[in-house]
CSV table of C-alpha atoms in Angstrom, one decimal:
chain,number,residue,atom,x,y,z
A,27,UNK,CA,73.4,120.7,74.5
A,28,UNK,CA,69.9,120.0,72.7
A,29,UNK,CA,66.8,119.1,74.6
A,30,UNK,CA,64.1,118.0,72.0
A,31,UNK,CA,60.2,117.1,73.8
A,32,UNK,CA,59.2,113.6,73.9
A,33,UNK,CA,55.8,112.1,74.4
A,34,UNK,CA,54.3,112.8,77.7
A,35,UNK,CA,53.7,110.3,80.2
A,36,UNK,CA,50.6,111.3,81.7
A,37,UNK,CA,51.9,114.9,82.8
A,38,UNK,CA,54.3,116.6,82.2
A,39,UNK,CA,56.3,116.3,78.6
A,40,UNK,CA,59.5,114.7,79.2
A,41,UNK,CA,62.6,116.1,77.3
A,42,UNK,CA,64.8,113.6,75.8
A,43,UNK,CA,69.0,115.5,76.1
A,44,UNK,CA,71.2,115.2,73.4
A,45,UNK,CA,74.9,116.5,73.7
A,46,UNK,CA,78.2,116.4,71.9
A,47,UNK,CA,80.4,113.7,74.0
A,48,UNK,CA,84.0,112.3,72.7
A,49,UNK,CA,82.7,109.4,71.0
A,50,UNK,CA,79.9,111.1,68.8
A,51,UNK,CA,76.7,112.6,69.6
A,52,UNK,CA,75.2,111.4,72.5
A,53,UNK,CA,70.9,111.0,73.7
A,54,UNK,CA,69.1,110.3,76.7
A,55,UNK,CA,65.9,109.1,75.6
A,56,UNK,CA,63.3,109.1,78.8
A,57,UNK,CA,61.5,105.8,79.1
A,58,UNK,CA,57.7,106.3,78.5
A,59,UNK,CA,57.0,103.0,80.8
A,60,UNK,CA,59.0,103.8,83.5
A,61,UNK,CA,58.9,107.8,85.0
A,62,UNK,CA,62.4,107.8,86.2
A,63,UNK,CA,64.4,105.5,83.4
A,64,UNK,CA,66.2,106.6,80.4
A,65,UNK,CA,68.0,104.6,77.4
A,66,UNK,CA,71.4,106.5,76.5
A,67,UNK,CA,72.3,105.8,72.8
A,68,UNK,CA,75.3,106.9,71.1
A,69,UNK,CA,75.4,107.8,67.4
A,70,UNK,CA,72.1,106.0,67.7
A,71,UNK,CA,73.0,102.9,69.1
A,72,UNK,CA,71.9,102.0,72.0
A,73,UNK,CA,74.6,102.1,74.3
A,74,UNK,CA,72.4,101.6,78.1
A,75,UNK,CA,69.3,101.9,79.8
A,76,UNK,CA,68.9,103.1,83.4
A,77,UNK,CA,66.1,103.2,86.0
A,78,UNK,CA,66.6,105.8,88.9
A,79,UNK,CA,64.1,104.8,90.7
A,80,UNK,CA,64.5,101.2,90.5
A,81,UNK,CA,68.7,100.7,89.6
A,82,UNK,CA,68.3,96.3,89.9
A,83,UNK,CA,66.2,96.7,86.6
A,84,UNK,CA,68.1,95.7,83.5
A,85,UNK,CA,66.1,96.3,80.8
A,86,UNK,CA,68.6,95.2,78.2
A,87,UNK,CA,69.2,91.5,77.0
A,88,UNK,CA,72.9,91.4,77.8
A,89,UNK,CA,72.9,93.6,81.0
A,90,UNK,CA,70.1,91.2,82.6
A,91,UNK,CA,73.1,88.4,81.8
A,92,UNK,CA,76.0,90.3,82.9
A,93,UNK,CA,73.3,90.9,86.3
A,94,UNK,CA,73.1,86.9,86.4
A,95,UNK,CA,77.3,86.7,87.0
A,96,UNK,CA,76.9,89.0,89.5
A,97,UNK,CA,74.2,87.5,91.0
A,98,UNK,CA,76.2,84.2,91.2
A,99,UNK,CA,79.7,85.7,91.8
A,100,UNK,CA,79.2,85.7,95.6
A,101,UNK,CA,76.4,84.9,98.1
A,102,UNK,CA,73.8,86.9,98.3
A,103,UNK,CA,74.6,90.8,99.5
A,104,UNK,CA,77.7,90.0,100.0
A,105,UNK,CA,79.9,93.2,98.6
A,106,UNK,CA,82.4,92.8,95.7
A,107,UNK,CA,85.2,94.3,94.6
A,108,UNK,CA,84.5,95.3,90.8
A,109,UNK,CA,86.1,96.9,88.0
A,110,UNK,CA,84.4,98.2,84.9
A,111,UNK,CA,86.0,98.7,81.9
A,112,UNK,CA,83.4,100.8,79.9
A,113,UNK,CA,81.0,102.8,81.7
A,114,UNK,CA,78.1,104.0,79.4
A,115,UNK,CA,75.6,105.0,81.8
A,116,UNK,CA,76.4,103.2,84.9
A,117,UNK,CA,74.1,100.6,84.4
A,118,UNK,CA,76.1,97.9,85.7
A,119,UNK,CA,78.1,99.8,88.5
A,120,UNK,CA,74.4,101.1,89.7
A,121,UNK,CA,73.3,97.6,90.1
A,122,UNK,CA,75.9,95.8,91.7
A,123,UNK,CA,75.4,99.1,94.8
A,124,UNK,CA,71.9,98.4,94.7
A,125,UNK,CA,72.0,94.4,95.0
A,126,UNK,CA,75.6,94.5,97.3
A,127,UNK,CA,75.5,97.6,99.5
A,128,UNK,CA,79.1,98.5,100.5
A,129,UNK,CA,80.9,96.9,97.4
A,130,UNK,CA,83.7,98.9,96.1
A,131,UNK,CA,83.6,100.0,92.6
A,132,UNK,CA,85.8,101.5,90.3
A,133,UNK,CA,84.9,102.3,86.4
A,134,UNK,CA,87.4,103.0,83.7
A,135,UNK,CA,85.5,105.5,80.8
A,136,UNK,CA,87.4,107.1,78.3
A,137,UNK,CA,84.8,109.5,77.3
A,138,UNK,CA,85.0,112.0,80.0
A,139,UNK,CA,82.2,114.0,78.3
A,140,UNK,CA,80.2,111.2,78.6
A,141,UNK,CA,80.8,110.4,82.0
A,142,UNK,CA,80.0,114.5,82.9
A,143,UNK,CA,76.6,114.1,81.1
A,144,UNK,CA,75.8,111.0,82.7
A,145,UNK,CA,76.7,112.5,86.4
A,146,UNK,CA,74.9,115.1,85.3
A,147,UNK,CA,71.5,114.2,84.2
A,148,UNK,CA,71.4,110.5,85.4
A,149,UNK,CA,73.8,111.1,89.4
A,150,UNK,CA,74.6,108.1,91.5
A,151,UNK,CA,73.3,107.2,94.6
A,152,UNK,CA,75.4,109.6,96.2
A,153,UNK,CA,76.1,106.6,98.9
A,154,UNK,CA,77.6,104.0,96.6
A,155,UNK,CA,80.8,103.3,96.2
A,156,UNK,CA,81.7,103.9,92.9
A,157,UNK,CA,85.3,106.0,91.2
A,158,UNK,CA,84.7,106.6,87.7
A,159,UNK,CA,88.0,107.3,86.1
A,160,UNK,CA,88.3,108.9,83.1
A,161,UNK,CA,90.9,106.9,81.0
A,162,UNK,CA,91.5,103.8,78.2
A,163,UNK,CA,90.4,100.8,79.8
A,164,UNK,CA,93.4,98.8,79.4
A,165,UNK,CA,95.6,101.7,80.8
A,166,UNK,CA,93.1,102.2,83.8
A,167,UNK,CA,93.1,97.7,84.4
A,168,UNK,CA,97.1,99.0,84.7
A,169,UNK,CA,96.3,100.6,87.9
A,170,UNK,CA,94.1,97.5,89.2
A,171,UNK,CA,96.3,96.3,92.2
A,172,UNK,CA,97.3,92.8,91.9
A,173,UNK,CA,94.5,90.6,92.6
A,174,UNK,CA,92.2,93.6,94.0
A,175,UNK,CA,89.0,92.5,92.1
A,176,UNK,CA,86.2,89.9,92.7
A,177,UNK,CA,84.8,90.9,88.9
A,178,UNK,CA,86.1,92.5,86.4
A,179,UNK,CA,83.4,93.5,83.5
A,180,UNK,CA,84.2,94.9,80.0
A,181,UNK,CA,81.8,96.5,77.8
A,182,UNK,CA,84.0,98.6,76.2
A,183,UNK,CA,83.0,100.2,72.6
A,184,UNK,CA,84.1,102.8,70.6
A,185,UNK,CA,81.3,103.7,68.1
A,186,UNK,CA,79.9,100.3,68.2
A,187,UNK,CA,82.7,98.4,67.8
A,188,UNK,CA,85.4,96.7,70.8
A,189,UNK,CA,88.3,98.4,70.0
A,190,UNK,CA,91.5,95.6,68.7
A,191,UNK,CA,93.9,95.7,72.2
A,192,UNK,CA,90.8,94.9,74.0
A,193,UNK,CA,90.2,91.3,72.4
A,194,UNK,CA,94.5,90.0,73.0
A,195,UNK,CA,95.7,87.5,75.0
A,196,UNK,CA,98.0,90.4,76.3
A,197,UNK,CA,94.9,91.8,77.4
A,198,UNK,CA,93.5,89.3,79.4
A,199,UNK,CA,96.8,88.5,80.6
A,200,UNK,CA,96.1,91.8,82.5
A,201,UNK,CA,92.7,90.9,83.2
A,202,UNK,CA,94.3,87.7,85.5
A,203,UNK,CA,96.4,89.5,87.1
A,204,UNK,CA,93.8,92.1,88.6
A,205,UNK,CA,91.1,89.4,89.9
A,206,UNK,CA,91.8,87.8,93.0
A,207,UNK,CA,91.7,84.0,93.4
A,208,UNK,CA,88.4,82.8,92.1
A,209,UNK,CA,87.5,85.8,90.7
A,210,UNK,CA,85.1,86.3,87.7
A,211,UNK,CA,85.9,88.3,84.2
A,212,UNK,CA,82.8,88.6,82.2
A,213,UNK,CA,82.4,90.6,78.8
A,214,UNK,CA,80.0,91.7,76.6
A,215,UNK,CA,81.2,90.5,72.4
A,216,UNK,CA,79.2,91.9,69.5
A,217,UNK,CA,79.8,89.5,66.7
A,218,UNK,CA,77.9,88.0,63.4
A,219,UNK,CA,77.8,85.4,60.9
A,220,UNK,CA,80.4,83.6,60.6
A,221,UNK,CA,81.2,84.5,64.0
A,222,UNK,CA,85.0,84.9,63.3
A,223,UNK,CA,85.5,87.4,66.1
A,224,UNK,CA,83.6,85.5,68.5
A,225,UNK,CA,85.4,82.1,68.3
A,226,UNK,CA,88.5,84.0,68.1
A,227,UNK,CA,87.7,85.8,71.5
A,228,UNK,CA,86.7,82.6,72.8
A,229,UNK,CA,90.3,81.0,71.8
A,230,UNK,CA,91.7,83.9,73.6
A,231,UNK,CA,89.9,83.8,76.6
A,232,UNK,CA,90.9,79.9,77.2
A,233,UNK,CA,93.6,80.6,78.8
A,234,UNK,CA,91.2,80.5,81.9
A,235,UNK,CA,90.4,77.2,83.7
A,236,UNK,CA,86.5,77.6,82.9
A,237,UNK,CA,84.6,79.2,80.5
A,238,UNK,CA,80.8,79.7,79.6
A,239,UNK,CA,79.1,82.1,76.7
A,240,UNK,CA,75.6,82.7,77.4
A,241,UNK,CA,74.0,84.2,74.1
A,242,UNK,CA,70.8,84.4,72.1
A,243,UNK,CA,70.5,80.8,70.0
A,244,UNK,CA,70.2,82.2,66.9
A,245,UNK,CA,73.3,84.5,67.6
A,246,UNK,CA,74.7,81.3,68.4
A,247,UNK,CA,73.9,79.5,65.3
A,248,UNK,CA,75.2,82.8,62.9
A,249,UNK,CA,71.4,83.5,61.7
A,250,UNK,CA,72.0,87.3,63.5
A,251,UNK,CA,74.4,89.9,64.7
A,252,UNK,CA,74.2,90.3,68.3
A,253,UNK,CA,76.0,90.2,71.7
A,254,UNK,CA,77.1,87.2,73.6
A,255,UNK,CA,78.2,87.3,77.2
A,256,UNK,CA,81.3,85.5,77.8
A,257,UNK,CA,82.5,84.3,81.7
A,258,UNK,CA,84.9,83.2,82.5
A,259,UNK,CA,86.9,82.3,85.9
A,260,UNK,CA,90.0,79.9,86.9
A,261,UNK,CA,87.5,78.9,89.5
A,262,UNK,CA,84.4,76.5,88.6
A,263,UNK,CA,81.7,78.6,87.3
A,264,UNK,CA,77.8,77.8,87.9
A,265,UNK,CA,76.9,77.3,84.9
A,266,UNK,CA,74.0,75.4,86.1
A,267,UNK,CA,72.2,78.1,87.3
A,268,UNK,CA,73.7,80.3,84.7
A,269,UNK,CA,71.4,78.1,82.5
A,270,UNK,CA,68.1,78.3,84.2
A,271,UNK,CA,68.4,81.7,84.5
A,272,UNK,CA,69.2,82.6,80.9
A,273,UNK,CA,66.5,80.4,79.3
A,274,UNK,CA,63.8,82.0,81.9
A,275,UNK,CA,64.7,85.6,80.3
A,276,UNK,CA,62.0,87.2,78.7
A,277,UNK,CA,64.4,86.8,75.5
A,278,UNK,CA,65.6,83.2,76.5
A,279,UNK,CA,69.4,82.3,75.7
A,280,UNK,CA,71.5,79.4,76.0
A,281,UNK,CA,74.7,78.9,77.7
A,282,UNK,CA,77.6,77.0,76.0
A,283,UNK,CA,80.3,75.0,78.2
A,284,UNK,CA,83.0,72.8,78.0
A,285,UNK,CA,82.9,70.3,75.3
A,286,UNK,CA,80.1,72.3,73.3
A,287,UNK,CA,81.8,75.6,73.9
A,288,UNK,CA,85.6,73.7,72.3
A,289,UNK,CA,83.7,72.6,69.7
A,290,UNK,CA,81.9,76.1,69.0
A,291,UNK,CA,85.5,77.7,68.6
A,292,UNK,CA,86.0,75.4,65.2
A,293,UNK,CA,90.0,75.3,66.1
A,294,UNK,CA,90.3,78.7,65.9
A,295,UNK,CA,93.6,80.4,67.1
A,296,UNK,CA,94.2,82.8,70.2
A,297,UNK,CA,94.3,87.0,69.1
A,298,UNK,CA,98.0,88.3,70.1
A,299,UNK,CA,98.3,92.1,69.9
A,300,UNK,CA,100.2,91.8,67.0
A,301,UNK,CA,97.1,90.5,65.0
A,302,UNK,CA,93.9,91.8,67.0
A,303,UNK,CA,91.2,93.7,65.1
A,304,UNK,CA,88.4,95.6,66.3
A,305,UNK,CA,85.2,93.8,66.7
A,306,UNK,CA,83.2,93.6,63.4
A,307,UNK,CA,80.5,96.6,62.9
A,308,UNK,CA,77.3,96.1,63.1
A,309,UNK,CA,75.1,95.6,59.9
A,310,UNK,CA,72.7,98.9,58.9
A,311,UNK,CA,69.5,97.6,60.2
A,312,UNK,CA,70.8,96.1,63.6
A,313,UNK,CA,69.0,98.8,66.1
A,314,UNK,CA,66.1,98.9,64.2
């Protein structure tokens, strides 16, 4: 493990930690703005940003979306029952304890060197309820008892790319059968122009009742790599306050649905696991 100093913050220097984990070389990266918070980037992408001090702040564009589903899975405090494939630095997992006390929480991570530097330097509320378990994602949804969750989240990335038998029908498949009745699956799809990989996952993902992709507008319209946040439920979603709540983002986005969303797929056909293909890598300058 490497500690290298970072700019103070009005004290004392700050030292950002970088460590060999599984997936490459890993850095927290202390937050000069905020005296607890640190971004955690792997390989130099950033991967997740997390405030000790204040765990309901999502700094990120797409974790501030993925915190709008769970805002609007349930009423208000109510716990949930949540799975997360991908765990990066908890970001998600920390949030849902901090806006739901007594939800249950498990997290699949594959990285389990990652997941000892992130206990490590960034521990959990030592009173949430959150398992991390070291495994593949889809082997750890496996265990997922049948219709046990309220949410199921992926933001699963190897490098920075979704790795292929994450984006199959199959997949999802697997996905349905772990959230209970009226339960939410929301992801997080990295994707360019021409936005192949995204209107394919979109196809896939139709085998749901109701769908909605909330994503920057110029993602949208294949002007930029970037993420979009799918969700998607057998139950009605609100995608009317999905809306108002992504445009009044500090980095507004748009919400796609029904008619509009079809349309957006441009006929595009399902992903088995016979043909899936990792997500496309981002382009040289996209964290810059």
């Amino acid at each position: 493990m490497a500690r290298g100093r970072s700019s103070g913050r009005g004290q004392a220097a700050v030292e950002a930690v970088t460590e060999q984990v599984d997936g490459g070389t890993a850095r927290l990266v202390p937050d000069r703005d905020r005296a607890r918070a640190w971004t955690l980037l792997i390989d130099d992408a950033p991967q997740s940003h997390v405030d000790l001090d204040d765990p309901a702040h999502l700094s990120f564009e797409y974790q501030r979306r993925f915190g709008h589903v769970v805002d609007l899975a349930a009423p208000p405090g109510k716990p949930l029952r949540a799975v997360h494939l991908g765990g990066g630095a908890l970001t998600l997992a920390r949030y849902v304890a901090a806006t739901r006390p007594r939800s249950t929480q498990q997290v699949v991570e594959r990285d389990g060197a990652l997941v000892r530097l992130v206990r490590r330097e960034l521990p959990l509320d030592p009173r949430a309820r959150i398992r991390v378990r070291t495994a593949d994602a889809r082997e750890g949804l496996a265990k997922v008892p049948d219709g046990w969750a309220d949410l199921v989240v992926a933001d699963v990335f190897s490098g920075a790319r979704t790795p292929a038998h994450l984006t199959s029908t199959e997949f999802l498949d697997e996905v349905r059968r772990a959230l209970a009745p009226g339960g939410i699956y929301t992801a997080n799809l990295a994707d360019g122009p021409p936005l192949t990989h995204l209107r394919g996952q979109i196809a896939t993902a139709a085998r749901f009742a109701e769908l909605a992709l909330i994503a920057d507008p110029a993602v949208l319209r294949g002007k930029r790599f970037g993420n979009a946040v799918l969700v998607a439920s057998d139950a009605p979603l609100p995608v009317a306050e999905l809306t108002r709540r992504a445009a009044s983002d500090p980095h507004s986005g748009r919400v796609q649905h029904g008619r509009e969303l079809t349309d957006f797929t441009g006929g595009a056909a399902p992903v088995t696991d016979l043909r899936a293909v990792a997500s496309p890598a981002p382009p040289a300058d996209a964290f810059r």
